[in-house]
Coordinates of C-alpha atoms in Angstrom, one line a residue:
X1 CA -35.1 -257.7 -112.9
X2 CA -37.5 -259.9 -110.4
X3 CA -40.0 -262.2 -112.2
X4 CA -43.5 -261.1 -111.1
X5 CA -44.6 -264.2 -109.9
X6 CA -41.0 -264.9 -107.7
X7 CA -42.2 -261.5 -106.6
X8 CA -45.8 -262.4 -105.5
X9 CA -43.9 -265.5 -104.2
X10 CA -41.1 -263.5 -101.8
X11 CA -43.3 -260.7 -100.9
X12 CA -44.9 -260.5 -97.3
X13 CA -48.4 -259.5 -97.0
X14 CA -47.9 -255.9 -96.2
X15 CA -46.2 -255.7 -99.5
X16 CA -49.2 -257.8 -101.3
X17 CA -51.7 -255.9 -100.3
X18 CA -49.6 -252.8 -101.3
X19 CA -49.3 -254.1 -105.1
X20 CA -53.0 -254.9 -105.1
X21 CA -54.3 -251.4 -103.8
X22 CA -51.5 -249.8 -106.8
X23 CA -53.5 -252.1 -109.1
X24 CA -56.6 -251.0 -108.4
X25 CA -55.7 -247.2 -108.6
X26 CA -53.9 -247.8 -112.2
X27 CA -57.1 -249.6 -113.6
X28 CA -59.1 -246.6 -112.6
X29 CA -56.2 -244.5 -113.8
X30 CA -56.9 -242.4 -116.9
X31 CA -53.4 -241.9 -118.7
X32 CA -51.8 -239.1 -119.9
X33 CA -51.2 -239.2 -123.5
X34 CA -47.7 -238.0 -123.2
X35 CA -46.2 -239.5 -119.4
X36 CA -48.3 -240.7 -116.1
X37 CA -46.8 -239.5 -112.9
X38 CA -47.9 -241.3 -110.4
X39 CA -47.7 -239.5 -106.8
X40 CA -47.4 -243.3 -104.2
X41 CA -48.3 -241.5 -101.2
X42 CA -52.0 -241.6 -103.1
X43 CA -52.1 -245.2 -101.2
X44 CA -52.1 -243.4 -98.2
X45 CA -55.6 -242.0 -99.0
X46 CA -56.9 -245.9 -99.3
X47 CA -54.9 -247.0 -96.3
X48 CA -54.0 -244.1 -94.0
X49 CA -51.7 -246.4 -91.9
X50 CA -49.1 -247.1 -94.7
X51 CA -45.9 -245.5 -93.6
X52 CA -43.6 -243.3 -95.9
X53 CA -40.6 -245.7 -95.4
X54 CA -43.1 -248.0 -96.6
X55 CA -44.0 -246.7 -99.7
X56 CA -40.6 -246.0 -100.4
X57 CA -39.4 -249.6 -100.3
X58 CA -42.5 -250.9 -102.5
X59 CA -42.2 -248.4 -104.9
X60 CA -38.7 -249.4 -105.4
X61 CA -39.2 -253.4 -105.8
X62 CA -42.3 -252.0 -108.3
X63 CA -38.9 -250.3 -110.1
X64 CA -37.0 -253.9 -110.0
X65 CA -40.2 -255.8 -111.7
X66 CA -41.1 -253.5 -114.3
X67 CA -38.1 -251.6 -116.0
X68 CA -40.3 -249.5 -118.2
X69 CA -40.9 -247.7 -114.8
X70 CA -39.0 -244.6 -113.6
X71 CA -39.2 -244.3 -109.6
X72 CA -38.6 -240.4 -107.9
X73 CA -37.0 -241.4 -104.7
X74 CA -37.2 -237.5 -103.2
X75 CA -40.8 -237.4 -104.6
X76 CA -41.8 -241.2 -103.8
X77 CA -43.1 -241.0 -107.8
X78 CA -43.6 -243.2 -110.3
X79 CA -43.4 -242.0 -114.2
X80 CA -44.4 -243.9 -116.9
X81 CA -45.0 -243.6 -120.6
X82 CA -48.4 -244.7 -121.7
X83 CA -47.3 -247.5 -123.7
X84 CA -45.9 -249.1 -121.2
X85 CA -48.4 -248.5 -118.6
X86 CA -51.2 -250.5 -120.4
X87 CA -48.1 -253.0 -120.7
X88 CA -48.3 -253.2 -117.3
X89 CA -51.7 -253.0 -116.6
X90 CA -52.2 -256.0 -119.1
X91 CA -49.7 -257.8 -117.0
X92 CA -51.3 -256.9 -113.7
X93 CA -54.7 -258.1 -114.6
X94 CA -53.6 -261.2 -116.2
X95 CA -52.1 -261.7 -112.5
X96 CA -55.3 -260.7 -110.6
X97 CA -55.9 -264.3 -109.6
X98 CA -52.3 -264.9 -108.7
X99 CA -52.6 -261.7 -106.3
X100 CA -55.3 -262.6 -104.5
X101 CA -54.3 -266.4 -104.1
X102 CA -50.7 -265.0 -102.9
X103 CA -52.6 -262.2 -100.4
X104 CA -55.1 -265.8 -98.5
X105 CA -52.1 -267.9 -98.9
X106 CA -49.8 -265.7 -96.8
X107 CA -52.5 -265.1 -94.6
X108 CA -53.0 -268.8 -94.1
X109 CA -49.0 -268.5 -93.3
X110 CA -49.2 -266.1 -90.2
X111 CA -52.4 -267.7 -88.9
X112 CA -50.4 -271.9 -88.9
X113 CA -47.3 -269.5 -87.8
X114 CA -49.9 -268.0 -85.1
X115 CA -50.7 -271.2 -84.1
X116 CA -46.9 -273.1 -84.0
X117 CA -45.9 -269.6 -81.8
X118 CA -49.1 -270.2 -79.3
X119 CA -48.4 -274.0 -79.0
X120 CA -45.1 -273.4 -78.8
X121 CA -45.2 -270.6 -76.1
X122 CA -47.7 -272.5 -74.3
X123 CA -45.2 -275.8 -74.1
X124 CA -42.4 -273.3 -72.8
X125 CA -44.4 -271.4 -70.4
X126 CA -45.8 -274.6 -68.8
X127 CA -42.1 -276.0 -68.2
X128 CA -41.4 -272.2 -67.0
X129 CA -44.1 -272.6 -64.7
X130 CA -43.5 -275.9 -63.1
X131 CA -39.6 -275.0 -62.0
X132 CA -40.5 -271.6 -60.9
X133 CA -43.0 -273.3 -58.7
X134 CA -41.2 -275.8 -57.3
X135 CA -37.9 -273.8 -56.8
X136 CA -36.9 -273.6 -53.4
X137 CA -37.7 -270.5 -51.3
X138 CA -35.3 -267.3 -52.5
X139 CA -33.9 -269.6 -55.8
X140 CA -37.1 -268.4 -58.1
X141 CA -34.5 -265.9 -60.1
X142 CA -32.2 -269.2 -60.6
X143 CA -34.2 -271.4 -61.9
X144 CA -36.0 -268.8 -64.2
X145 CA -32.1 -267.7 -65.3
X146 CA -31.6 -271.8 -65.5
X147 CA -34.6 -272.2 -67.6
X148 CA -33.3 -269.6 -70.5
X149 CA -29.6 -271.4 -70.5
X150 CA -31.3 -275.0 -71.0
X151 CA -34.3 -274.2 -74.0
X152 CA -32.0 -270.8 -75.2
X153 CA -32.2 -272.1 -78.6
X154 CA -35.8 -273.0 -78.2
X155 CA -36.9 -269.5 -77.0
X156 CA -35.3 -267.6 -79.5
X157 CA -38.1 -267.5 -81.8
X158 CA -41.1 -267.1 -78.8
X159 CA -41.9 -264.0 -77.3
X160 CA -40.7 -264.1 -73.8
X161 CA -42.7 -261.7 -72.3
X162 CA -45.8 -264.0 -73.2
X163 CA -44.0 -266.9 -72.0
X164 CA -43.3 -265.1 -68.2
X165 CA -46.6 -264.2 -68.2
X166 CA -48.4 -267.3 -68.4
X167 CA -45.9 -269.0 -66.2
X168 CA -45.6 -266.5 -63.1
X169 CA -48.1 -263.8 -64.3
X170 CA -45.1 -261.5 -64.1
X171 CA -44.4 -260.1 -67.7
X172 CA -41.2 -258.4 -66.7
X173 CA -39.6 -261.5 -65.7
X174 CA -38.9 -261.8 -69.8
X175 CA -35.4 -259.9 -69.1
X176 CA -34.7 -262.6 -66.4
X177 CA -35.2 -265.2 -69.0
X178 CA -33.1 -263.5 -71.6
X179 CA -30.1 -263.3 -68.9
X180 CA -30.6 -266.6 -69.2
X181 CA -30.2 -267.0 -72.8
X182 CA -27.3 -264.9 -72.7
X183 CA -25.1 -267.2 -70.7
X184 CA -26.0 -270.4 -73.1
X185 CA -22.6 -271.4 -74.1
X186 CA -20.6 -269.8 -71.0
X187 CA -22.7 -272.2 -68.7
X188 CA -22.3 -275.7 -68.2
X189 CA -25.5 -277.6 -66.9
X190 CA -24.4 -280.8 -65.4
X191 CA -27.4 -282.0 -64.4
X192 CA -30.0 -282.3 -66.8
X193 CA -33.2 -280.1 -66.2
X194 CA -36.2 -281.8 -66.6
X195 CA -40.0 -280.4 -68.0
X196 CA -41.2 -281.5 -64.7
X197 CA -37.9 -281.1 -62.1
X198 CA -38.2 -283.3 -59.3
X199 CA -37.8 -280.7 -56.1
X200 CA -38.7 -282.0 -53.1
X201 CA -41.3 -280.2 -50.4
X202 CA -39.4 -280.3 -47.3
X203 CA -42.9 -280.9 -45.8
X204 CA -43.3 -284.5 -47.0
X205 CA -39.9 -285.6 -45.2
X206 CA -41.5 -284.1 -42.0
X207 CA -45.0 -285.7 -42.8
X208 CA -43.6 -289.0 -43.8
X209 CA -41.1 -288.5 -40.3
X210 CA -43.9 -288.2 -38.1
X211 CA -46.3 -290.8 -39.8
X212 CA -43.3 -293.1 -39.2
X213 CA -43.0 -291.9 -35.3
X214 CA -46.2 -292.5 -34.8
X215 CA -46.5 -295.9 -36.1
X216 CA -43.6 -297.1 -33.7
X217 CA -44.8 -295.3 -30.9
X218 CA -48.4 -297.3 -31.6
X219 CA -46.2 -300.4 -31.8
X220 CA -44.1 -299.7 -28.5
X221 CA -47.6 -298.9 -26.6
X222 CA -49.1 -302.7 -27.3
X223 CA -46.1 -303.7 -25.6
X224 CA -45.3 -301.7 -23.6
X225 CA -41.7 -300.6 -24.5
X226 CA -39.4 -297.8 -25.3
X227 CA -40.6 -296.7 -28.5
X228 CA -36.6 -297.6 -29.7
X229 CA -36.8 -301.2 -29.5
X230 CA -39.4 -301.0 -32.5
X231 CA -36.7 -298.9 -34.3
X232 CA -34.1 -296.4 -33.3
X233 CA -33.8 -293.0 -34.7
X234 CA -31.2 -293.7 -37.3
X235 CA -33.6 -296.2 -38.4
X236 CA -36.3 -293.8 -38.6
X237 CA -34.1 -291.9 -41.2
X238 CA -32.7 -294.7 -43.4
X239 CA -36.7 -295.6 -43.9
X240 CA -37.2 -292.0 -45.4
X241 CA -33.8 -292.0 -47.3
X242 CA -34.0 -295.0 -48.8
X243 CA -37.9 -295.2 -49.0
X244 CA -38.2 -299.4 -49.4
X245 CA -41.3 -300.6 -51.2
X246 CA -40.7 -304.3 -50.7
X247 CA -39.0 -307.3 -47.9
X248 CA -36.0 -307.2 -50.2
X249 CA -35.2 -303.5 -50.0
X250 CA -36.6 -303.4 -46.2
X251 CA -34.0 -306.2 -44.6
X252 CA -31.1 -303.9 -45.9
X253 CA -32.1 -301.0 -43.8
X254 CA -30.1 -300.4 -40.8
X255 CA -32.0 -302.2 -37.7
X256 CA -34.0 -304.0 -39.8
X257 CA -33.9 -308.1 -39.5
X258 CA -35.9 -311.1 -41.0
X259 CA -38.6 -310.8 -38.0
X260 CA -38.8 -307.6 -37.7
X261 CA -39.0 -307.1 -41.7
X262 CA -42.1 -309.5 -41.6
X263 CA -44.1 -308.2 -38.6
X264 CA -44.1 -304.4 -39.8
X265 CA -42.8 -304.6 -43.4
X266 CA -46.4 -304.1 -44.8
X267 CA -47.8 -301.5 -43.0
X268 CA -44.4 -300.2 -42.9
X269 CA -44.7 -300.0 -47.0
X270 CA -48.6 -298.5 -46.7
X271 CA -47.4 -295.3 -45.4
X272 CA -44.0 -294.9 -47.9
X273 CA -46.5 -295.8 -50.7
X274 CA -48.1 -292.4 -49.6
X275 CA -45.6 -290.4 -50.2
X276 CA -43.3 -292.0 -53.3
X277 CA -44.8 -289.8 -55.8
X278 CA -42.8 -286.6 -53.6
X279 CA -40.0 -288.3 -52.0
X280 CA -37.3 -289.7 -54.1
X281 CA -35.1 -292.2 -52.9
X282 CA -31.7 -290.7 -52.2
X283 CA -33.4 -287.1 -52.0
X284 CA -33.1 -287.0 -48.2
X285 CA -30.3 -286.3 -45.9
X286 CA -30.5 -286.4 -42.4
X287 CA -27.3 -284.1 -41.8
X288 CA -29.4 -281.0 -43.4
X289 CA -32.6 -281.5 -42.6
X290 CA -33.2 -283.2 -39.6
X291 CA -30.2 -282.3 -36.6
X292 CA -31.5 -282.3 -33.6
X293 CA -31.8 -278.7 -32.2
X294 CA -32.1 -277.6 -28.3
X295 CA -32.3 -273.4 -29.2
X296 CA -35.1 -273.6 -32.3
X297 CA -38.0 -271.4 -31.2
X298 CA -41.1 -272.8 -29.9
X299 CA -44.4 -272.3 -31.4
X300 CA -47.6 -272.1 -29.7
X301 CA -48.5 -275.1 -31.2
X302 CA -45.7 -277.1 -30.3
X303 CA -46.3 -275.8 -26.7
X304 CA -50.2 -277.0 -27.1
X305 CA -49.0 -280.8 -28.4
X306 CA -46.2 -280.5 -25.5
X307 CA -48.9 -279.9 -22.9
X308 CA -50.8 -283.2 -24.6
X309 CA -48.3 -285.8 -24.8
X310 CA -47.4 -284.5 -21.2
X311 CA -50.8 -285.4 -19.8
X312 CA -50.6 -289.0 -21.8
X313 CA -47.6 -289.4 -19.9
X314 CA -44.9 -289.9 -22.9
X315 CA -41.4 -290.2 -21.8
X316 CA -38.8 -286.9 -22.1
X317 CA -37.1 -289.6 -24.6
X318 CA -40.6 -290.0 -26.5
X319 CA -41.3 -286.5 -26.8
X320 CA -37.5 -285.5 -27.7
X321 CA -38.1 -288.3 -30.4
X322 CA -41.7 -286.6 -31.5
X323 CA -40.5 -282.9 -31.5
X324 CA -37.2 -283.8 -33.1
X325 CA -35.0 -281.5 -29.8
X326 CA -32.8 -282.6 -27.4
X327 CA -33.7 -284.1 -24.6
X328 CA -32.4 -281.1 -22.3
X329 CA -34.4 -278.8 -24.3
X330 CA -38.1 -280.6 -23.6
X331 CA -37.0 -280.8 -19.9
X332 CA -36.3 -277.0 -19.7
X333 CA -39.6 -276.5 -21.7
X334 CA -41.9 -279.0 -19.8
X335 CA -40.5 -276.5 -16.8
X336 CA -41.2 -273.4 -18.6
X337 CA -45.2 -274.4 -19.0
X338 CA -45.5 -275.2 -15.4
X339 CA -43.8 -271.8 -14.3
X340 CA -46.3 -270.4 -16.2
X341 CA -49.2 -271.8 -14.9
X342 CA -48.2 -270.8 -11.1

């Protein structure tokens, strides 16, 4: 037999506010001098959403508590014998208080649970947010199916589709996450993914690679050189790779000497300083990112700039060097323009 007050203690809510609404129907119960039967589905007339299956389980922990009680599965009835019944309804008021403490004190339960979940799924959706938008073009899925292997143990207890609905306003990427999940434990992460995973923009290589150009092709202008004696190409590339902040770091770079390191190390380090909060030393490769290519489609607006540094008289060298092509290929397009214009 359960102890009424382990009851009130192990019950949910549901089933509190099921014992009070049977206690406020016995105290208005006039019993029968011989044996109450007591029909439970009556507590569907106070609270018309109470399922049978419901009722049904109550009615048999009511059984558990009070042994003087008789429970009618087939019937979902309760008998008792009046004796017992005021026995009970003694014991029931004598708990009233207890009742309604257990009934706010559960409620107070859900709402700090509420409140855990919502900080929770907010944390969770954030970090959800932050790799799916800084996955690389076509790897979204991944890194969504990546994010349920790292936090599966986290997200267990967080309602996913809340969680991919903040974070990509697509709800139905919940199953994604859960494919995820799934492979915890099959997986192996060797690199650690972070809250706020450091992908890199391939725009800011080519930003940084053109603030760089232009700087040395302003320095080979006052005088008047080939834009390579300031640096060379590789050079270009090491600066981005490596991305120096100070003399020390910027004398180890390939082309890079005491006198060349003082004249333009600082405004050298002005425009990396730019751009160290979404390049990462190390992050850059030349190999995949930046081969030279004679067959890449021109764009009008490589045309337009081609037409300018034309008229300012750059070099095929310069130009090759601006436009990141061979050579061959801004001769043959320089020859293109002018065929067009006759």
């Amino acid at each position: 037999m359960t102890r009424f007050s382990d009851f009130l203690r192990e019950s949910d809510l549901s089933t509190l506010k099921l014992i009070k609404e049977l206690y406020l129907l016995f105290v208005n119960l006039e019993p029968d001098p011989i044996s109450i039967e007591f029909q439970m589905t009556n507590l569907q007339e106070r609270n018309p959403l109470i399922k049978n299956e419901d009722i049904r389980k109550f009615s048999k922990k009511i059984a558990d508590i009070f042994p003087q009680i008789s429970y009618d599965d087939e019937l979902i009835m309760l008998r008792i014998l009046p004796n017992d019944f005021l026995r009970i309804i003694e014991i029931l008021n004598s708990n009233k208080s207890a009742i309604d403490n257990a009934i706010n004190d559960k409620k107070i339960q859900i709402k700090d649970k509420k409140k855990r979940y919502n900080n929770e799924t907010e944390k969770y959706a954030l970090i959800l947010k932050k790799m799916y938008d800084s996955a690389p073009k076509g790897y979204q899925m991944t890194f969504v199916h990546l994010f349920g292997i790292k936090y599966s143990k986290e997200l267990k207890k967080i309602p996913l589709k809340q969680i991919a609905l903040l974070a990509t306003g697509r709800e139905s990427l919940w199953v994604e996450i859960g494919k995820g999940m799934k492979l915890h434990g099959y997986v192996t992460i060797t690199e650690e993914i972070k809250s706020e995973p450091t992908i890199i923009d391939q725009k800011y290589f080519k930003k940084l690679y053109d603030e760089l150009n232009i700087f040395r092709k302003k320095e080979a202008e006052k005088v008047q050189k080939d834009i390579r004696s300031i640096f060379g190409d590789k050079t270009l590339h090491e600066l981005i790779k490596n991305m120096p902040k100070n003399s020390n770091e910027l004398i180890k770079i390939y082309g890079f000497g005491p006198y060349k390191t003082q004249k333009y190390g600082p405004e050298l380090f002005n425009i990396i300083k730019k751009y160290e909060n979404y390049i990462k030393p190390g992050t850059y490769t030349y190999d995949d990112n930046q081969k030279l290519k004679s067959n890449r489609i021109w764009t009008p607006e490589e045309d337009r700039q081609l037409e300018k540094e034309i008229e300012q008289g750059l070099t095929d060298r310069e130009i090759a060097d601006i436009h990141r092509r061979t050579i061959g290929s801004i001769i043959y397009r320089k020859q293109f323009i002018e065929n067009m214009k006759k």
